[in-house]
Tab-separated table of C-alpha atoms in Angstrom:
chain	number	residue	atom	x	y	z
A	1	MET	CA	-20.143	16.808	36.572
A	2	LYS	CA	-16.899	15.266	37.646
A	3	LYS	CA	-18.137	11.981	36.273
A	4	PHE	CA	-17.935	13.336	32.733
A	5	LEU	CA	-14.436	14.737	32.971
A	6	LEU	CA	-12.627	11.504	32.201
A	7	PRO	CA	-14.714	10.532	29.139
A	8	LEU	CA	-14.475	14.117	27.931
A	9	ALA	CA	-10.684	14.051	28.249
A	10	VAL	CA	-10.551	10.761	26.331
A	11	LEU	CA	-12.799	12.227	23.640
A	12	VAL	CA	-10.598	15.325	23.299
A	13	VAL	CA	-7.478	13.159	22.901
A	14	VAL	CA	-9.164	10.926	20.305
A	15	VAL	CA	-10.466	13.929	18.370
A	16	GLY	CA	-6.962	15.388	18.474
A	17	PHE	CA	-5.473	12.242	16.969
A	18	LEU	CA	-8.200	11.990	14.342
A	19	GLY	CA	-7.730	15.644	13.442
A	20	VAL	CA	-4.013	15.164	12.884
A	21	GLY	CA	-4.762	11.963	10.964
A	22	LEU	CA	-7.017	13.871	8.581
A	23	LYS	CA	-4.187	16.199	7.658
A	24	LEU	CA	-1.693	13.419	6.952
A	25	ASN	CA	-1.403	12.124	3.435
A	26	PRO	CA	-1.088	8.334	3.501
A	27	ARG	CA	0.217	8.427	-0.067
A	28	GLU	CA	3.366	10.168	1.073
A	29	VAL	CA	5.631	7.395	2.155
A	30	PRO	CA	8.833	8.816	3.620
A	31	SER	CA	11.682	7.774	1.378
A	32	PRO	CA	14.605	5.976	2.996
A	33	LEU	CA	16.810	7.329	0.199
A	34	ILE	CA	17.032	10.878	1.508
A	35	GLY	CA	20.580	11.591	2.604
A	36	LYS	CA	21.833	8.585	0.641
A	37	ALA	CA	23.693	8.425	-2.635
A	38	ALA	CA	21.419	8.467	-5.652
A	39	PRO	CA	21.239	4.931	-7.045
A	40	PRO	CA	23.440	4.440	-10.104
A	41	PHE	CA	21.969	4.310	-13.581
A	42	SER	CA	23.117	4.293	-17.155
A	43	LEU	CA	20.266	5.030	-19.506
A	44	PRO	CA	19.676	6.034	-23.129
A	45	VAL	CA	18.738	9.630	-23.846
A	46	LEU	CA	15.209	10.093	-25.172
A	47	HIS	CA	16.172	12.292	-28.113
A	48	GLN	CA	19.472	10.505	-28.837
A	49	PRO	CA	18.803	6.818	-28.208
A	50	ALA	CA	22.342	5.868	-29.212
A	51	LYS	CA	23.809	7.914	-26.386
A	52	THR	CA	23.715	6.759	-22.762
A	53	VAL	CA	24.163	8.941	-19.707
A	54	SER	CA	25.004	7.695	-16.240
A	55	ASN	CA	24.640	9.248	-12.816
A	56	THR	CA	28.381	9.876	-12.592
A	57	ASP	CA	28.140	12.133	-15.666
A	58	LEU	CA	25.867	14.412	-13.659
A	59	LYS	CA	28.052	14.727	-10.583
A	60	GLY	CA	29.482	18.087	-9.616
A	61	GLN	CA	26.219	19.981	-10.029
A	62	VAL	CA	22.995	20.368	-8.116
A	63	TRP	CA	20.219	18.934	-10.252
A	64	LEU	CA	16.620	17.841	-10.247
A	65	LEU	CA	15.438	14.460	-11.380
A	66	ASN	CA	11.804	14.491	-12.419
A	67	VAL	CA	10.104	11.166	-13.071
A	68	TRP	CA	7.429	11.565	-15.718
A	69	ALA	CA	5.485	9.731	-18.386
A	70	SER	CA	3.175	10.716	-21.193
A	71	TRP	CA	0.462	8.438	-19.773
A	72	CYS	CA	0.590	10.211	-16.441
A	73	VAL	CA	-2.262	12.677	-16.058
A	74	THR	CA	-0.858	14.473	-13.020
A	75	CYS	CA	2.359	15.125	-14.959
A	76	ARG	CA	0.355	17.422	-17.231
A	77	GLU	CA	-0.785	19.369	-14.227
A	78	GLU	CA	2.776	19.726	-12.978
A	79	HIS	CA	4.401	20.387	-16.334
A	80	PRO	CA	3.880	24.179	-16.607
A	81	VAL	CA	5.547	24.563	-13.193
A	82	LEU	CA	8.621	22.710	-14.445
A	83	VAL	CA	8.691	24.695	-17.693
A	84	GLU	CA	8.631	27.902	-15.660
A	85	LEU	CA	11.370	26.620	-13.329
A	86	ALA	CA	13.533	25.659	-16.309
A	87	ARG	CA	13.062	29.123	-17.775
A	88	GLN	CA	14.592	30.655	-14.643
A	89	LYS	CA	17.783	28.626	-15.262
A	90	VAL	CA	18.501	28.189	-11.559
A	91	VAL	CA	18.840	24.445	-11.589
A	92	PRO	CA	19.011	21.909	-14.415
A	93	ILE	CA	16.083	19.483	-14.605
A	94	TYR	CA	16.687	15.989	-15.909
A	95	GLY	CA	13.723	13.827	-16.796
A	96	LEU	CA	13.328	10.154	-16.124
A	97	ASN	CA	10.840	8.950	-18.703
A	98	TYR	CA	9.256	6.119	-16.772
A	99	LYS	CA	7.702	3.085	-18.482
A	100	ASP	CA	6.717	5.064	-21.520
A	101	LYS	CA	6.807	4.705	-25.279
A	102	SER	CA	9.523	6.971	-26.647
A	103	ASP	CA	7.380	8.216	-29.532
A	104	ASP	CA	4.555	9.157	-27.198
A	105	ALA	CA	7.038	10.823	-24.868
A	106	LYS	CA	8.561	12.929	-27.637
A	107	ALA	CA	5.139	13.966	-28.930
A	108	TRP	CA	4.137	14.892	-25.403
A	109	LEU	CA	7.186	17.131	-24.943
A	110	LYS	CA	6.541	18.749	-28.299
A	111	GLN	CA	2.986	19.534	-27.270
A	112	PHE	CA	3.605	20.790	-23.730
A	113	GLY	CA	7.170	22.096	-23.925
A	114	ASP	CA	10.411	20.474	-22.852
A	115	PRO	CA	11.855	21.753	-19.570
A	116	TYR	CA	14.467	19.003	-19.402
A	117	VAL	CA	18.152	19.258	-20.182
A	118	MET	CA	17.548	15.710	-21.336
A	119	SER	CA	15.183	12.899	-20.568
A	120	LEU	CA	16.528	9.459	-19.785
A	121	VAL	CA	14.552	6.443	-20.854
A	122	ASP	CA	13.611	3.928	-18.175
A	123	GLU	CA	11.519	1.708	-20.359
A	124	LYS	CA	11.116	-1.202	-17.954
A	125	GLY	CA	10.908	0.873	-14.803
A	126	ARG	CA	13.945	-0.801	-13.234
A	127	ILE	CA	15.679	2.434	-12.326
A	128	GLY	CA	12.342	3.668	-11.034
A	129	ILE	CA	12.331	0.779	-8.564
A	130	ASP	CA	15.883	1.659	-7.488
A	131	TYR	CA	14.697	5.194	-6.784
A	132	GLY	CA	11.663	3.962	-4.878
A	133	VAL	CA	9.232	5.389	-7.420
A	134	TYR	CA	5.668	4.272	-6.808
A	135	GLY	CA	3.562	7.108	-8.105
A	136	VAL	CA	4.579	9.276	-11.031
A	137	PRO	CA	5.341	12.180	-10.961
A	138	GLU	CA	8.132	12.223	-8.425
A	139	THR	CA	10.931	14.731	-8.153
A	140	TYR	CA	14.327	14.462	-6.472
A	141	VAL	CA	16.839	17.145	-5.573
A	142	ILE	CA	20.355	15.730	-5.878
A	143	ASP	CA	23.446	17.562	-4.686
A	144	ARG	CA	26.967	17.936	-6.073
A	145	ASP	CA	28.135	14.706	-4.493
A	146	GLY	CA	25.224	12.784	-5.933
A	147	VAL	CA	23.306	12.568	-2.665
A	148	ILE	CA	19.507	12.745	-2.684
A	149	ARG	CA	18.474	15.690	-0.518
A	150	TYR	CA	14.760	15.919	-1.099
A	151	LYS	CA	11.980	13.954	-2.697
A	152	LYS	CA	8.591	15.211	-3.731
A	153	ILE	CA	5.940	12.612	-4.374
A	154	GLY	CA	3.169	13.821	-6.627
A	155	PRO	CA	3.073	17.003	-8.659
A	156	VAL	CA	5.492	19.840	-8.005
A	157	THR	CA	3.434	22.952	-7.294
A	158	PRO	CA	4.563	26.600	-7.406
A	159	GLU	CA	4.518	26.445	-3.586
A	160	THR	CA	6.856	23.439	-3.572
A	161	VAL	CA	9.239	25.290	-5.868
A	162	ARG	CA	9.129	28.467	-3.802
A	163	ASP	CA	9.211	26.962	-0.313
A	164	LYS	CA	11.259	23.797	-0.754
A	165	ILE	CA	13.138	23.395	-4.004
A	166	LEU	CA	14.560	26.885	-4.576
A	167	PRO	CA	15.741	27.460	-0.965
A	168	LEU	CA	17.305	23.988	-0.912
A	169	VAL	CA	19.043	24.466	-4.254
A	170	LYS	CA	20.367	27.830	-3.078
A	171	GLN	CA	21.680	26.265	0.111
A	172	LEU	CA	23.300	23.356	-1.731
A	173	LYS	CA	24.949	25.652	-4.230
A	174	GLY	CA	26.098	28.157	-1.605
B	1	MET	CA	-39.090	-20.956	-29.902
B	2	ARG	CA	-36.228	-21.288	-32.285
B	3	SER	CA	-34.830	-17.852	-31.399
B	4	ALA	CA	-35.066	-18.709	-27.712
B	5	LEU	CA	-33.087	-21.854	-28.340
B	6	ALA	CA	-30.514	-19.892	-30.310
B	7	ALA	CA	-30.155	-17.401	-27.467
B	8	LEU	CA	-29.723	-20.227	-24.998
B	9	LEU	CA	-27.043	-21.803	-27.145
B	10	ALA	CA	-25.276	-18.486	-27.512
B	11	CYS	CA	-25.308	-18.024	-23.756
B	12	ALA	CA	-23.915	-21.478	-23.208
B	13	ALA	CA	-21.194	-20.881	-25.765
B	14	LEU	CA	-20.280	-17.544	-24.194
B	15	SER	CA	-20.125	-18.869	-20.672
B	16	ALA	CA	-17.933	-21.714	-21.853
B	17	ALA	CA	-15.656	-19.317	-23.729
B	18	ALA	CA	-15.412	-16.593	-21.091
B	19	PRO	CA	-13.328	-18.386	-18.464
B	20	LEU	CA	-11.064	-19.717	-21.148
B	21	HIS	CA	-10.574	-16.202	-22.423
B	22	ALA	CA	-9.865	-14.905	-18.918
B	23	GLN	CA	-7.309	-17.611	-18.389
B	24	MET	CA	-5.610	-16.800	-21.625
B	25	ARG	CA	-5.287	-13.183	-20.618
B	26	GLU	CA	-4.114	-13.722	-17.086
B	27	ALA	CA	-1.892	-16.738	-17.263
B	28	PRO	CA	1.694	-15.592	-16.759
B	29	PRO	CA	4.416	-18.209	-17.104
B	30	ILE	CA	3.723	-19.739	-13.710
B	31	ALA	CA	4.027	-23.395	-14.424
B	32	GLU	CA	7.759	-23.330	-15.099
B	33	ASP	CA	8.650	-23.821	-11.492
B	34	PRO	CA	5.825	-24.188	-8.957
B	35	ALA	CA	8.218	-24.157	-5.997
B	36	LEU	CA	9.709	-20.855	-7.135
B	37	GLU	CA	6.269	-19.408	-7.682
B	38	ALA	CA	5.161	-20.561	-4.230
B	39	ARG	CA	8.115	-18.722	-2.700
B	40	VAL	CA	7.383	-15.592	-4.731
B	41	MET	CA	3.779	-15.665	-3.548
B	42	HIS	CA	4.744	-16.376	0.043
B	43	LEU	CA	7.184	-13.474	0.090
B	44	SER	CA	4.706	-11.216	-1.710
B	45	THR	CA	2.098	-11.685	1.004
B	46	GLU	CA	4.580	-10.144	3.441
B	47	LEU	CA	5.054	-7.086	1.250
B	48	ARG	CA	2.818	-4.109	0.688
B	49	CYS	CA	1.818	-2.772	-2.677
B	50	LEU	CA	2.687	0.922	-2.624
B	51	VAL	CA	0.042	1.904	-5.127
B	52	CYS	CA	-3.000	0.302	-3.520
B	53	GLN	CA	-1.711	0.481	-0.020
B	54	ASN	CA	-4.056	-1.892	1.722
B	55	GLN	CA	-3.181	-4.781	-0.531
B	56	THR	CA	-0.195	-7.043	-0.429
B	57	LEU	CA	2.051	-7.424	-3.426
B	58	ALA	CA	0.523	-10.840	-3.910
B	59	ASP	CA	-3.033	-9.481	-4.129
B	60	SER	CA	-2.404	-6.425	-6.187
B	61	ASN	CA	-2.605	-6.153	-9.931
B	62	ALA	CA	-1.152	-2.664	-10.089
B	63	GLU	CA	1.654	-2.380	-12.596
B	64	LEU	CA	4.208	-1.561	-9.949
B	65	ALA	CA	3.140	-4.631	-7.981
B	66	ILE	CA	3.675	-6.792	-11.042
B	67	ASP	CA	7.107	-5.222	-11.574
B	68	LEU	CA	8.034	-5.758	-7.943
B	69	ARG	CA	6.850	-9.366	-8.035
B	70	ASN	CA	9.026	-9.855	-11.085
B	71	GLN	CA	11.922	-8.370	-9.147
B	72	VAL	CA	11.264	-10.778	-6.294
B	73	ARG	CA	11.103	-13.672	-8.750
B	74	GLU	CA	14.338	-12.656	-10.485
B	75	GLN	CA	16.161	-12.297	-7.216
B	76	ILE	CA	14.953	-15.647	-5.931
B	77	LYS	CA	16.174	-17.184	-9.186
B	78	ALA	CA	19.509	-15.460	-8.604
B	79	GLY	CA	19.695	-17.361	-5.328
B	80	ARG	CA	19.166	-14.514	-2.892
B	81	SER	CA	17.621	-15.207	0.484
B	82	ASP	CA	14.276	-13.840	1.672
B	83	GLU	CA	16.091	-11.453	4.034
B	84	GLN	CA	18.234	-10.106	1.222
B	85	ILE	CA	15.183	-9.481	-0.950
B	86	ILE	CA	13.331	-7.770	1.874
B	87	ASP	CA	16.398	-5.623	2.542
B	88	TYR	CA	16.515	-4.735	-1.145
B	89	LEU	CA	12.929	-3.495	-1.029
B	90	THR	CA	13.132	-1.673	2.306
B	91	ALA	CA	16.258	0.146	1.096
B	92	ARG	CA	14.112	1.600	-1.685
B	93	TYR	CA	10.642	1.926	-0.235
B	94	GLY	CA	11.254	2.015	3.520
B	95	ASP	CA	9.638	-0.075	6.235
B	96	PHE	CA	6.277	0.854	4.754
B	97	VAL	CA	6.742	-1.886	2.190
B	98	LEU	CA	6.583	-4.481	4.954
B	99	TYR	CA	3.078	-5.601	5.741
B	100	ARG	CA	4.248	-6.430	9.255
B	101	PRO	CA	6.083	-3.396	10.583
B	102	PRO	CA	9.316	-4.226	12.453
B	103	VAL	CA	9.568	-3.589	16.189
B	104	LYS	CA	11.593	-0.403	16.574
B	105	THR	CA	11.567	2.550	18.946
B	106	THR	CA	9.254	4.383	16.553
B	107	THR	CA	6.824	1.478	16.362
B	108	VAL	CA	6.756	0.423	20.025
B	109	LEU	CA	3.462	2.223	20.562
B	110	LEU	CA	2.003	0.495	17.534
B	111	TRP	CA	2.957	-2.946	18.769
B	112	ALA	CA	2.436	-2.434	22.502
B	113	GLY	CA	-0.538	-0.045	22.274
B	114	PRO	CA	-3.314	-2.653	22.067
B	115	PHE	CA	-1.880	-4.596	24.990
B	116	VAL	CA	-1.507	-1.439	27.062
B	117	LEU	CA	-5.136	-0.593	26.315
B	118	LEU	CA	-6.190	-4.127	27.209
B	119	LEU	CA	-4.356	-3.950	30.530
B	120	ALA	CA	-5.817	-0.526	31.277
B	121	GLY	CA	-9.286	-1.864	30.491
B	122	LEU	CA	-8.781	-4.899	32.711
B	123	ALA	CA	-7.475	-2.735	35.523
B	124	GLY	CA	-10.510	-0.455	35.204
B	125	LEU	CA	-12.823	-3.471	35.227
B	126	VAL	CA	-11.219	-4.995	38.316
B	127	LEU	CA	-11.340	-1.686	40.166
B	128	THR	CA	-14.991	-1.102	39.319
B	129	LEU	CA	-15.991	-4.639	40.272
B	130	ARG	CA	-14.143	-4.388	43.552
B	131	ARG	CA	-15.715	-1.083	44.420
B	132	ARG	CA	-19.155	-2.437	43.627
B	133	ALA	CA	-18.568	-5.593	45.663
B	134	ARG	CA	-17.452	-3.508	48.607
B	135	ALA	CA	-20.526	-1.297	48.364
B	136	GLN	CA	-22.804	-4.333	48.180
B	137	ALA	CA	-21.082	-5.984	51.117
B	138	ALA	CA	-21.522	-2.844	53.149
B	139	GLU	CA	-25.215	-2.745	52.293
B	140	ARG	CA	-25.720	-6.371	53.207
B	141	ALA	CA	-24.068	-5.732	56.535
B	142	GLY	CA	-26.722	-3.075	57.144
B	143	GLY	CA	-24.023	-0.586	56.675
B	144	VAL	CA	-26.231	2.386	55.853
B	145	ASP	CA	-24.717	4.951	58.102
B	146	ALA	CA	-26.455	6.713	60.893
B	147	ALA	CA	-26.759	10.041	59.150
B	148	ALA	CA	-28.523	8.503	56.167
B	149	ARG	CA	-30.883	6.636	58.456
B	150	GLU	CA	-31.674	9.850	60.218
B	151	ARG	CA	-32.418	11.609	56.935
B	152	ALA	CA	-34.667	8.839	55.737
B	153	LYS	CA	-36.574	8.880	58.972
B	154	ALA	CA	-37.022	12.624	58.749
B	155	LEU	CA	-38.377	12.293	55.222
B	156	LEU	CA	-40.800	9.547	56.194
B	157	ASP	CA	-42.021	11.412	59.250
B	158	GLU	CA	-42.380	14.666	57.442
B	159	PRO	CA	-45.887	15.961	58.047
B	160	GLY	CA	-47.786	16.826	54.896
B	161	GLY	CA	-45.640	14.418	52.905
B	162	ARG	CA	-47.053	13.084	49.697
B	163	ALA	CA	-47.942	9.752	51.326
């Protein structure tokens, strides 16, 4: 009996590790940008291409940056959640229209609703690289001083809004 | 017969055209500067594609990988060193972007783990071998102890035994 104790203990430890491993999502790469200043940008506005907006224009408020594209299927899934969040008027949502065609993007917003205060056009995806974007959609919470406080990779769900985004926004505003 | 010949010719024509077509689609402006391209590729093999995570930037054809390779190329052209480019990418994507994770307190187990396991295995092997050698030596020396001898004798002498 005693002979089996050691292999059994090893098995339990291995199963423990494997169990934890199953729950981890390898797609979620922790961002090194959290707690750092949001990278600077100066980008044209989707609906007013002549106008450019930079990150310094957005300082002094807590805001969300949502990276989206009309070609992104998961963005459709997430979109109603953002529309609902925008309706509550708790926090302004700015869109980063990532590697998209502006006409497609506008048509997409017309079809599904536009939760964004404005969408900024990152046609070549350069700003996306600065923000460490690797899988659209991604969402950032940025505080008054322009520091990134939270990043959600993948679609924002009602649970994310309830458990992460809203409490954090409240805390940052308070 | 004639249709067979036609089919054969068509096949030959297609197979001649196909690689040409593939080349036309895939050939990015590489030839400009082979040395530059070699450095881009060398650096890209050290970097991970974040979309298809088990591929290097050099292997991957994901759009982000192409963008990142272009970034690497631009920065090399701008005269930045390999370290500067790697710093640029880790500042945005974290250590995960490195195919070879750096040795840090959080990665000590990762780096040292296999060697620790190897040592533990070797230690186990040596111990087992030694124990076995000792047991065998004892046996050779007729080292079956008195009590065992007694028990064996009792079994053999047992009346009504199977033998």
